[in-house]
Tab-separated table of C-alpha atoms in Angstrom:
chain	number	residue	atom	x	y	z
F	1	UNK	CA	93.558	127.119	86.103
F	2	UNK	CA	96.394	124.867	86.469
F	3	UNK	CA	95.670	122.544	82.978
F	4	UNK	CA	98.547	119.765	83.325
F	5	UNK	CA	97.194	117.951	85.248
F	6	UNK	CA	96.097	114.684	83.336
F	7	UNK	CA	93.542	112.240	84.626
F	8	UNK	CA	92.019	108.706	83.603
F	9	UNK	CA	89.447	106.012	85.338
F	10	UNK	CA	89.949	102.364	84.721
F	11	UNK	CA	87.785	99.566	85.471
F	12	UNK	CA	90.087	96.651	85.474
F	13	UNK	CA	88.585	93.501	84.659
F	14	UNK	CA	90.676	90.306	84.592
F	15	UNK	CA	90.390	86.723	83.943
F	16	UNK	CA	86.452	86.335	83.672
F	17	UNK	CA	86.807	82.670	82.441
F	18	UNK	CA	83.472	82.670	80.256
F	19	UNK	CA	82.895	79.345	80.006
F	20	UNK	CA	81.960	75.943	81.904
F	21	UNK	CA	84.687	77.611	84.964
F	22	UNK	CA	83.162	80.564	85.258
F	23	UNK	CA	81.397	82.266	88.574
F	24	UNK	CA	77.932	83.429	87.407
F	25	UNK	CA	76.839	79.922	86.296
F	26	UNK	CA	74.134	77.459	88.695
F	27	UNK	CA	75.664	74.848	90.619
F	28	UNK	CA	77.268	71.810	88.617
F	29	UNK	CA	74.609	68.438	89.506
F	30	UNK	CA	75.991	65.114	90.075
F	31	UNK	CA	75.236	64.072	86.190
F	32	UNK	CA	77.128	67.004	84.627
F	33	UNK	CA	74.391	69.177	83.921
F	34	UNK	CA	73.397	72.816	85.217
F	35	UNK	CA	69.829	74.677	85.908
F	36	UNK	CA	68.789	77.171	84.849
F	37	UNK	CA	70.538	80.660	85.777
F	38	UNK	CA	67.305	82.087	86.935
F	39	UNK	CA	67.959	84.678	89.876
F	40	UNK	CA	72.078	85.058	89.169
F	41	UNK	CA	73.633	87.924	87.647
F	42	UNK	CA	75.918	88.372	84.776
F	43	UNK	CA	79.040	89.545	85.600
F	44	UNK	CA	78.006	92.402	83.514
F	45	UNK	CA	74.928	93.477	85.382
F	46	UNK	CA	76.635	92.558	89.161
F	47	UNK	CA	79.512	95.013	88.251
F	48	UNK	CA	77.397	97.706	86.948
F	49	UNK	CA	75.097	97.236	90.337
F	50	UNK	CA	78.268	98.018	91.998
F	51	UNK	CA	79.649	100.879	90.784
F	52	UNK	CA	76.403	102.248	90.873
F	53	UNK	CA	76.138	102.222	94.506
F	54	UNK	CA	77.295	104.083	96.812
F	55	UNK	CA	81.094	103.202	97.169
F	56	UNK	CA	81.529	104.832	93.751
F	57	UNK	CA	78.786	107.937	94.672
F	58	UNK	CA	81.797	109.949	96.091
F	59	UNK	CA	84.933	111.763	94.374
F	60	UNK	CA	87.111	110.551	92.615
F	61	UNK	CA	84.077	108.412	90.482
F	62	UNK	CA	81.379	110.714	89.774
F	63	UNK	CA	81.722	112.474	87.004
F	64	UNK	CA	82.090	116.171	86.099
F	65	UNK	CA	80.070	117.752	83.128
F	66	UNK	CA	83.159	120.491	83.248
F	67	UNK	CA	85.927	118.723	83.362
F	68	UNK	CA	85.762	115.247	81.831
F	69	UNK	CA	87.830	112.451	82.759
F	70	UNK	CA	88.859	109.422	80.165
F	71	UNK	CA	86.684	106.046	81.462
F	72	UNK	CA	88.663	102.844	80.180
F	73	UNK	CA	87.867	99.229	80.194
F	74	UNK	CA	90.746	97.371	80.591
F	75	UNK	CA	90.327	92.960	80.077
F	76	UNK	CA	93.799	92.074	81.029
F	77	UNK	CA	93.558	88.352	79.175
F	78	UNK	CA	91.701	85.225	80.153
F	79	UNK	CA	88.587	85.981	78.896
F	80	UNK	CA	87.678	82.588	78.141
F	81	UNK	CA	88.748	79.446	79.860
F	82	UNK	CA	89.875	77.648	76.158
F	83	UNK	CA	88.951	80.010	73.521
F	84	UNK	CA	85.751	78.544	71.941
F	85	UNK	CA	83.171	80.272	70.241
F	86	UNK	CA	80.799	80.002	72.205
F	87	UNK	CA	83.149	81.278	75.384
F	88	UNK	CA	83.824	84.396	73.013
F	89	UNK	CA	80.558	84.717	72.378
F	90	UNK	CA	79.464	85.183	75.652
F	91	UNK	CA	82.691	87.553	76.363
F	92	UNK	CA	81.714	89.995	73.400
F	93	UNK	CA	77.988	89.949	75.350
F	94	UNK	CA	79.933	91.048	78.436
F	95	UNK	CA	81.749	94.029	76.342
F	96	UNK	CA	78.741	95.133	74.715
F	97	UNK	CA	76.615	94.879	77.900
F	98	UNK	CA	79.229	97.085	79.738
F	99	UNK	CA	79.403	99.473	76.730
F	100	UNK	CA	75.083	99.838	77.336
F	101	UNK	CA	75.050	101.922	79.823
F	102	UNK	CA	77.351	104.581	81.195
F	103	UNK	CA	80.381	103.753	83.310
F	104	UNK	CA	81.517	105.715	86.391
F	105	UNK	CA	79.360	108.361	84.062
F	106	UNK	CA	81.381	107.899	80.683
F	107	UNK	CA	79.740	106.549	77.744
F	108	UNK	CA	82.825	104.137	76.706
F	109	UNK	CA	83.290	103.476	72.861
F	110	UNK	CA	84.935	100.986	71.369
F	111	UNK	CA	88.390	102.698	71.601
F	112	UNK	CA	87.683	102.878	75.755
F	113	UNK	CA	87.646	99.437	75.761
F	114	UNK	CA	91.276	97.478	76.173
F	115	UNK	CA	92.057	93.931	75.549
F	116	UNK	CA	95.013	92.160	75.381
F	117	UNK	CA	95.036	88.120	75.201
F	118	UNK	CA	95.403	85.876	77.772
F	119	UNK	CA	97.279	82.051	77.543
F	120	UNK	CA	93.365	79.801	78.160
F	121	UNK	CA	92.378	82.520	74.993
F	122	UNK	CA	94.104	80.627	72.552
F	123	UNK	CA	93.613	77.369	71.036
F	124	UNK	CA	96.702	76.228	72.718
F	125	UNK	CA	96.714	72.587	71.311
F	126	UNK	CA	96.553	74.017	67.936
F	127	UNK	CA	100.233	73.935	66.250
F	128	UNK	CA	99.202	76.114	63.113
F	129	UNK	CA	100.160	79.654	64.406
F	130	UNK	CA	97.396	81.405	62.883
F	131	UNK	CA	94.982	78.568	63.835
F	132	UNK	CA	95.976	78.575	66.820
F	133	UNK	CA	95.495	82.689	67.064
F	134	UNK	CA	92.197	82.951	64.959
F	135	UNK	CA	89.700	83.064	67.864
F	136	UNK	CA	91.100	85.258	69.045
F	137	UNK	CA	91.823	87.791	66.283
F	138	UNK	CA	88.387	87.484	65.414
F	139	UNK	CA	86.895	88.847	69.033
F	140	UNK	CA	89.681	91.434	68.959
F	141	UNK	CA	88.570	92.818	65.652
F	142	UNK	CA	84.671	92.290	66.334
F	143	UNK	CA	84.939	94.042	70.115
F	144	UNK	CA	87.693	96.775	69.439
F	145	UNK	CA	87.210	97.311	66.111
F	146	UNK	CA	90.858	97.394	65.470
F	147	UNK	CA	93.393	95.488	63.304
F	148	UNK	CA	94.612	91.566	64.130
F	149	UNK	CA	96.039	89.360	61.896
F	150	UNK	CA	96.445	85.587	63.218
F	151	UNK	CA	99.206	84.495	61.313
F	152	UNK	CA	101.305	88.259	63.494
F	153	UNK	CA	100.150	88.128	66.911
F	154	UNK	CA	103.368	90.144	67.877
F	155	UNK	CA	101.208	93.086	66.079
F	156	UNK	CA	99.087	92.481	68.896
F	157	UNK	CA	101.798	94.549	71.102
F	158	UNK	CA	101.171	97.698	70.363
F	159	UNK	CA	101.008	101.605	71.040
F	160	UNK	CA	97.251	103.418	71.236
F	161	UNK	CA	98.838	107.580	70.990
F	162	UNK	CA	95.549	109.335	72.286
F	163	UNK	CA	98.538	112.252	73.481
F	164	UNK	CA	96.967	114.646	71.314
F	165	UNK	CA	92.705	114.522	72.107
F	166	UNK	CA	93.322	113.117	75.715
F	167	UNK	CA	96.769	113.341	76.955
F	168	UNK	CA	97.443	109.288	77.051
F	169	UNK	CA	99.273	106.685	75.470
F	170	UNK	CA	98.366	103.586	76.089
F	171	UNK	CA	100.373	100.162	74.960
F	172	UNK	CA	98.587	96.538	74.644
F	173	UNK	CA	100.864	93.923	75.110
F	174	UNK	CA	100.433	90.444	73.740
F	175	UNK	CA	102.592	88.163	76.467
F	176	UNK	CA	101.233	84.999	74.831
F	177	UNK	CA	102.442	84.868	71.282
F	178	UNK	CA	104.444	81.599	71.883
F	179	UNK	CA	101.917	79.593	73.969
F	180	UNK	CA	101.685	76.185	73.448
F	181	UNK	CA	100.312	72.747	74.655
F	182	UNK	CA	103.057	70.623	75.441
F	183	UNK	CA	105.511	72.798	75.488
F	184	UNK	CA	107.592	74.918	78.048
F	185	UNK	CA	105.644	78.316	76.854
F	186	UNK	CA	102.749	76.110	77.556
F	187	UNK	CA	101.887	79.017	80.434
F	188	UNK	CA	105.094	80.704	80.630
F	189	UNK	CA	104.965	85.139	79.191
F	190	UNK	CA	106.996	86.111	76.942
F	191	UNK	CA	107.347	89.661	75.020
F	192	UNK	CA	110.142	88.969	72.630
F	193	UNK	CA	112.525	91.372	70.826
F	194	UNK	CA	110.937	92.115	67.367
F	195	UNK	CA	107.704	92.958	69.891
F	196	UNK	CA	109.838	94.868	72.482
F	197	UNK	CA	111.287	96.900	69.330
F	198	UNK	CA	108.034	97.562	67.985
F	199	UNK	CA	106.475	98.084	71.201
F	200	UNK	CA	109.984	101.179	71.115
F	201	UNK	CA	109.550	102.054	67.918
F	202	UNK	CA	105.445	102.878	68.017
F	203	UNK	CA	107.029	105.229	71.550
F	204	UNK	CA	109.826	107.004	69.955
F	205	UNK	CA	106.896	108.096	67.264
F	206	UNK	CA	104.849	110.017	69.655
F	207	UNK	CA	105.803	113.375	70.118
F	208	UNK	CA	108.302	113.683	73.077
F	209	UNK	CA	106.184	116.782	74.540
F	210	UNK	CA	102.884	114.615	74.064
F	211	UNK	CA	104.370	111.705	75.170
F	212	UNK	CA	105.632	113.648	78.350
F	213	UNK	CA	102.259	115.718	79.072
F	214	UNK	CA	100.481	112.316	79.124
F	215	UNK	CA	99.036	109.110	81.589
F	216	UNK	CA	100.992	106.247	80.281
F	217	UNK	CA	99.247	103.046	80.316
F	218	UNK	CA	100.684	99.420	79.581
F	219	UNK	CA	98.439	96.323	79.840
F	220	UNK	CA	99.388	92.969	79.244
F	221	UNK	CA	98.810	89.358	80.407
F	222	UNK	CA	101.685	87.586	82.118
F	223	UNK	CA	103.336	89.809	85.073
F	224	UNK	CA	105.717	91.599	84.889
F	225	UNK	CA	107.530	91.381	87.967
F	226	UNK	CA	108.040	88.544	90.281
F	227	UNK	CA	107.038	88.082	93.223
F	228	UNK	CA	106.781	84.704	95.229
F	229	UNK	CA	103.070	85.020	95.988
F	230	UNK	CA	102.552	84.244	92.709
F	231	UNK	CA	104.342	81.044	92.537
F	232	UNK	CA	102.841	77.790	91.883
F	233	UNK	CA	103.848	74.000	92.628
F	234	UNK	CA	104.239	72.731	89.493
F	235	UNK	CA	103.689	75.753	87.336
F	236	UNK	CA	106.520	78.168	88.712
F	237	UNK	CA	106.582	81.938	88.558
F	238	UNK	CA	105.348	82.115	84.759
F	239	UNK	CA	106.047	85.499	84.908
F	240	UNK	CA	107.262	87.570	81.587
F	241	UNK	CA	110.645	86.053	79.520
F	242	UNK	CA	112.136	89.606	78.549
F	243	UNK	CA	110.989	91.589	81.474
F	244	UNK	CA	113.788	93.367	82.483
F	245	UNK	CA	113.578	94.644	78.691
F	246	UNK	CA	110.108	94.769	78.816
F	247	UNK	CA	110.291	97.079	81.970
F	248	UNK	CA	113.119	99.128	81.390
F	249	UNK	CA	111.177	100.503	78.105
F	250	UNK	CA	108.640	100.898	80.123
F	251	UNK	CA	110.830	103.088	82.363
F	252	UNK	CA	112.119	104.851	79.743
F	253	UNK	CA	109.156	105.557	78.515
F	254	UNK	CA	107.538	107.178	82.362
F	255	UNK	CA	104.911	104.860	82.262
F	256	UNK	CA	102.657	105.193	85.491
F	257	UNK	CA	101.031	102.024	85.675
F	258	UNK	CA	100.690	98.318	84.525
F	259	UNK	CA	98.022	96.498	84.444
F	260	UNK	CA	98.206	92.037	84.184
F	261	UNK	CA	96.380	89.258	85.483
F	262	UNK	CA	96.752	85.823	85.181
F	263	UNK	CA	97.716	84.401	88.643
F	264	UNK	CA	94.076	85.295	90.051
F	265	UNK	CA	96.121	86.930	92.477
F	266	UNK	CA	95.459	90.647	93.598
F	267	UNK	CA	98.093	92.870	94.229
F	268	UNK	CA	99.243	96.742	93.577
F	269	UNK	CA	103.036	97.863	94.130
F	270	UNK	CA	105.620	100.087	93.026
F	271	UNK	CA	108.621	99.112	91.123
F	272	UNK	CA	111.424	101.064	91.468
F	273	UNK	CA	113.931	98.419	91.211
F	274	UNK	CA	117.677	100.751	90.992
F	275	UNK	CA	120.803	98.517	89.978
F	276	UNK	CA	124.003	100.486	91.172
F	277	UNK	CA	125.812	98.861	88.288
F	278	UNK	CA	123.268	101.270	85.169
F	279	UNK	CA	121.812	104.316	85.041
F	280	UNK	CA	118.131	103.074	84.962
F	281	UNK	CA	115.804	105.512	84.854
F	282	UNK	CA	114.190	106.216	88.573
F	283	UNK	CA	110.936	106.411	87.393
F	284	UNK	CA	108.213	104.351	89.352
F	285	UNK	CA	106.117	101.866	87.468
F	286	UNK	CA	102.996	100.903	89.466
F	287	UNK	CA	101.517	97.070	89.067
F	288	UNK	CA	98.239	96.003	89.607
F	289	UNK	CA	98.047	92.560	89.559
F	290	UNK	CA	94.536	91.895	88.709
F	291	UNK	CA	92.674	88.471	90.909
F	292	UNK	CA	89.573	86.778	88.750
F	293	UNK	CA	86.312	88.530	88.054
F	294	UNK	CA	84.734	85.550	87.336
F	295	UNK	CA	86.973	82.100	87.936
F	296	UNK	CA	84.915	79.832	89.788
F	297	UNK	CA	85.965	78.593	93.455
F	298	UNK	CA	88.521	75.937	91.197
F	299	UNK	CA	90.425	78.457	90.232
F	300	UNK	CA	90.810	80.555	93.073
F	301	UNK	CA	94.279	80.583	94.519
F	302	UNK	CA	94.465	79.775	98.572
F	303	UNK	CA	94.902	82.564	100.595
F	304	UNK	CA	95.968	83.285	103.728
F	305	UNK	CA	93.692	82.585	106.415
F	306	UNK	CA	90.320	82.963	104.753
F	307	UNK	CA	88.702	81.723	101.304
F	308	UNK	CA	90.015	83.713	98.066
F	309	UNK	CA	87.517	85.414	95.958
F	310	UNK	CA	86.803	86.394	93.301
F	311	UNK	CA	88.210	90.361	91.993
F	312	UNK	CA	88.311	93.482	90.358
F	313	UNK	CA	90.166	97.107	90.522
F	314	UNK	CA	88.733	100.510	90.264
F	315	UNK	CA	91.540	102.954	89.526
F	316	UNK	CA	92.355	106.566	89.470
F	317	UNK	CA	95.628	108.273	87.909
F	318	UNK	CA	96.515	111.586	88.369
F	319	UNK	CA	99.043	113.265	86.653
F	320	UNK	CA	100.890	116.563	87.156
F	321	UNK	CA	103.677	116.806	84.267
F	322	UNK	CA	105.044	120.379	85.485
F	323	UNK	CA	105.491	119.227	88.753
F	324	UNK	CA	106.578	116.014	88.128
F	325	UNK	CA	104.183	114.837	90.610
F	326	UNK	CA	101.318	112.488	90.339
F	327	UNK	CA	98.636	110.275	92.798
F	328	UNK	CA	96.845	106.527	91.569
F	329	UNK	CA	94.275	105.220	93.544
F	330	UNK	CA	93.239	101.390	93.116
F	331	UNK	CA	90.026	100.345	94.999
F	332	UNK	CA	90.024	96.144	94.969
F	333	UNK	CA	86.736	95.010	95.317
F	334	UNK	CA	86.282	91.399	96.495
F	335	UNK	CA	82.421	89.682	95.525
F	336	UNK	CA	80.621	88.273	98.687
F	337	UNK	CA	78.696	85.386	97.345
F	338	UNK	CA	78.848	82.817	100.945
F	339	UNK	CA	76.795	83.582	104.388
F	340	UNK	CA	78.865	83.902	107.675
F	341	UNK	CA	78.179	80.136	107.969
F	342	UNK	CA	80.068	79.278	104.847
F	343	UNK	CA	76.892	78.131	102.561
F	344	UNK	CA	77.013	80.078	98.988
F	345	UNK	CA	73.818	82.701	98.671
F	346	UNK	CA	71.098	83.037	96.423
F	347	UNK	CA	72.548	84.893	93.166
F	348	UNK	CA	70.638	88.067	93.913
F	349	UNK	CA	72.443	88.678	97.232
F	350	UNK	CA	75.667	88.697	95.676
F	351	UNK	CA	77.262	91.693	96.429
F	352	UNK	CA	80.792	93.354	96.400
F	353	UNK	CA	82.928	94.682	98.671
F	354	UNK	CA	86.030	96.977	99.224
F	355	UNK	CA	89.275	94.282	100.164
F	356	UNK	CA	91.922	97.251	100.354
F	357	UNK	CA	92.131	100.640	98.691
F	358	UNK	CA	95.668	101.427	97.777
F	359	UNK	CA	96.403	105.307	97.510
F	360	UNK	CA	99.987	106.405	97.148
F	361	UNK	CA	101.442	109.102	95.822
F	362	UNK	CA	104.883	109.010	93.174
F	363	UNK	CA	106.768	111.521	91.961
F	364	UNK	CA	109.585	111.471	88.768
F	365	UNK	CA	112.740	111.824	87.698
F	366	UNK	CA	112.811	115.627	88.387
F	367	UNK	CA	115.852	116.962	90.836
F	368	UNK	CA	114.984	120.331	92.508
F	369	UNK	CA	116.401	123.203	91.126
F	370	UNK	CA	120.133	124.042	92.670
F	371	UNK	CA	120.244	127.217	94.173
F	372	UNK	CA	123.377	129.895	95.175
F	373	UNK	CA	123.022	131.248	99.185
F	374	UNK	CA	124.859	132.346	101.238
F	375	UNK	CA	125.911	131.594	104.402
F	376	UNK	CA	126.646	133.858	107.607
F	377	UNK	CA	126.968	132.860	111.375
F	378	UNK	CA	124.292	133.621	113.718
F	379	UNK	CA	125.092	137.520	115.619
F	380	UNK	CA	122.675	138.270	118.770
F	381	UNK	CA	122.861	141.885	118.624
F	382	UNK	CA	121.097	141.352	114.432
F	383	UNK	CA	119.137	138.390	115.029
F	384	UNK	CA	117.941	138.328	118.817
F	385	UNK	CA	115.066	140.259	118.169
F	386	UNK	CA	113.520	137.830	115.037
F	387	UNK	CA	115.222	134.943	116.624
F	388	UNK	CA	112.786	136.062	120.010
F	389	UNK	CA	109.601	136.345	117.822
F	390	UNK	CA	110.005	132.735	116.761
F	391	UNK	CA	110.630	131.390	119.628
F	392	UNK	CA	107.463	133.548	121.100
F	393	UNK	CA	105.110	131.680	118.445
F	394	UNK	CA	105.596	128.172	120.072
F	395	UNK	CA	104.373	130.008	123.540
F	396	UNK	CA	101.217	131.866	121.121
F	397	UNK	CA	100.554	128.293	119.948
F	398	UNK	CA	100.638	126.681	122.815
F	399	UNK	CA	103.093	124.212	121.715
F	400	UNK	CA	101.190	122.950	118.587
F	401	UNK	CA	102.764	123.468	115.243
F	402	UNK	CA	100.640	123.233	111.587
F	403	UNK	CA	102.527	121.456	109.160
F	404	UNK	CA	100.862	120.500	105.694
F	405	UNK	CA	101.489	117.628	102.730
F	406	UNK	CA	100.474	118.390	98.992
F	407	UNK	CA	99.679	116.178	95.909
F	408	UNK	CA	97.779	115.890	93.681
F	409	UNK	CA	93.934	116.212	94.133
F	410	UNK	CA	91.462	113.285	92.983
F	411	UNK	CA	88.705	116.187	92.546
F	412	UNK	CA	88.459	116.734	88.581
F	413	UNK	CA	87.831	119.926	88.964
F	414	UNK	CA	90.179	121.066	91.733
F	415	UNK	CA	95.073	120.866	91.067
F	416	UNK	CA	96.017	119.825	94.412
F	417	UNK	CA	94.575	118.761	97.525
F	418	UNK	CA	96.397	119.811	101.000
F	419	UNK	CA	95.798	118.132	103.941
F	420	UNK	CA	96.999	119.942	107.383
F	421	UNK	CA	96.962	118.513	110.808
F	422	UNK	CA	99.007	119.532	113.790
F	423	UNK	CA	101.722	118.490	115.706
F	424	UNK	CA	103.583	118.475	119.184
F	425	UNK	CA	105.962	120.941	119.821
F	426	UNK	CA	107.970	121.078	123.503
F	427	UNK	CA	111.417	121.186	124.584
F	428	UNK	CA	113.484	123.008	127.616
F	429	UNK	CA	112.976	126.698	125.744
F	430	UNK	CA	108.702	126.644	125.246
F	431	UNK	CA	106.300	125.325	127.267
F	432	UNK	CA	104.888	121.811	126.915
F	433	UNK	CA	102.662	121.404	124.591
F	434	UNK	CA	98.991	122.293	126.021
F	435	UNK	CA	96.785	120.518	123.251
F	436	UNK	CA	93.146	122.804	121.713
F	437	UNK	CA	89.812	121.262	122.565
F	438	UNK	CA	88.865	121.792	119.374
F	439	UNK	CA	90.406	123.523	115.747
F	440	UNK	CA	88.472	125.244	113.135
F	441	UNK	CA	90.379	125.404	109.422
F	442	UNK	CA	89.422	128.168	106.821
F	443	UNK	CA	90.566	128.557	103.327
F	444	UNK	CA	88.364	131.738	102.921
F	445	UNK	CA	84.618	132.163	101.423
F	446	UNK	CA	85.777	130.253	98.358
F	447	UNK	CA	86.193	127.051	99.713
F	448	UNK	CA	82.550	127.883	101.322
F	449	UNK	CA	83.340	125.260	104.340
F	450	UNK	CA	84.989	125.787	107.629
F	451	UNK	CA	86.111	122.205	108.759
F	452	UNK	CA	85.473	121.659	112.211
F	453	UNK	CA	87.871	119.456	114.256
F	454	UNK	CA	87.546	118.201	118.208
F	455	UNK	CA	90.313	116.313	120.760
F	456	UNK	CA	87.699	114.060	121.356
F	457	UNK	CA	87.496	112.599	117.933
F	458	UNK	CA	91.331	113.382	116.646
F	459	UNK	CA	93.879	114.303	118.581
F	460	UNK	CA	96.081	115.625	115.287
F	461	UNK	CA	92.817	117.832	114.090
F	462	UNK	CA	93.155	116.646	110.902
F	463	UNK	CA	91.439	118.127	107.745
F	464	UNK	CA	91.901	118.565	103.767
F	465	UNK	CA	91.679	121.089	100.980
F	466	UNK	CA	90.982	120.463	97.123
F	467	UNK	CA	92.462	123.502	95.313
F	468	UNK	CA	94.006	124.883	91.855
F	469	UNK	CA	97.045	126.891	92.316
F	470	UNK	CA	97.298	127.985	95.653
F	471	UNK	CA	95.969	128.386	99.808
F	472	UNK	CA	96.612	129.967	102.330
F	473	UNK	CA	95.114	127.422	105.584
F	474	UNK	CA	93.847	129.368	108.742
F	475	UNK	CA	93.668	127.150	111.727
F	476	UNK	CA	91.580	129.416	114.908
F	477	UNK	CA	92.914	126.909	117.506
F	478	UNK	CA	90.092	127.008	121.188
F	479	UNK	CA	91.614	126.487	124.525
F	480	UNK	CA	89.388	125.170	127.505
F	481	UNK	CA	89.921	128.737	128.421
F	482	UNK	CA	88.533	129.758	125.999
F	483	UNK	CA	91.032	131.510	124.144
F	484	UNK	CA	91.893	131.488	120.634
F	485	UNK	CA	95.177	131.151	119.022
F	486	UNK	CA	95.062	131.422	115.201
F	487	UNK	CA	97.979	130.727	112.392
F	488	UNK	CA	98.019	130.402	108.923
F	489	UNK	CA	99.833	127.768	106.034
F	490	UNK	CA	100.461	128.498	102.928
F	491	UNK	CA	99.948	125.516	100.571
F	492	UNK	CA	101.437	125.540	96.859
F	493	UNK	CA	101.173	123.103	94.072
F	494	UNK	CA	104.994	120.853	94.328
F	495	UNK	CA	107.976	122.040	92.852
């Protein structure tokens, strides 16, 4: 078995905004009061109901006792609306509730709760640095059992080295150190040179072999890459000042994914920009912008063509250091709380649905090894017999050619997934393609199942198998005249 594959599952919750602007409350009445919230679930209950539902009772979300996968709860800021004690108490209750029950089959410890502050989590009108940061630091220590000093908020940019035990390296990055009302930093994110130097020194302290062999995750509140969709009239972009330096560090040290929040607008994209004047790392970063899991309508941005809604992300990531090959799935779930006529439904009827699934394979920087080979002219006398056999294959298969694509499998107990299908081939020297009526794909008795594909369902006859090191996949093509043609293709791990 290949044991170089590293995996993690992440429940990414951003911008819940506990307080008066929170979604999971009763409606505010004209007199400024709220009736009791009977029948309205808490955010934690709503998330658990969704994560326990049928959408997550399939691979890759099911736990495997023989191949345990770490599960993280990542909170990317704006847990509160105004950083009040009661709002932080709500946030603490939320985290306690998320830890009270198995999350994707995993009982969370405090070490698996990751938290970074958002601009709403500070007493941002307070001029004194320590007083401005005291409420969040008290909350952070209580919920994560990790050290935090209000007078040193830059120290909240820190690396958690879990490379030896779980093959994880996690960077919590504080982009809110200088947030203060009435200044240019009121909304803008900033990670200063001091914090960036701390980040890099901590990454250098992780043994190189373990760093390379780990899944690397960064989280912060503000978006590190400016997207036009995240611009707001009157507030600019609110991106991270020094973002280029931050991204440069993360790419140099091989980070795989960056999680953030702030603008309540869910996006997923690959950041692999290269400047021709520099020697930047080609290592791609997957950037996942969380929407808001809990803001009311007034806190949600306008969406193209339809009202925006609350969202959260469920993420699966797998990385093979040996092959420099990875795969990430991001499922963005959206809250449905209105009927088709636009009226709000009772809280017990609210549910989450998948808005989009991002499934991407990405490569590291390793180039293919160069090999020496010799060249000679094609010789019809020496080569003709073998070339005739090659050409005959077109006819035997009636123009149906087997192809395969290999990438990391999201099965916790498997290494790779191969997707196989059939493509047409026809030319002046081979017969026109005759489509099979059905294809049976098999990888032998160990796989226990034969995949039967019919032309009426899919004229590509696509199927998939998950395996460890390699598998010889057989296709049995049955044609309308009853003839059966057999061919094989070998699937191995990426090199």
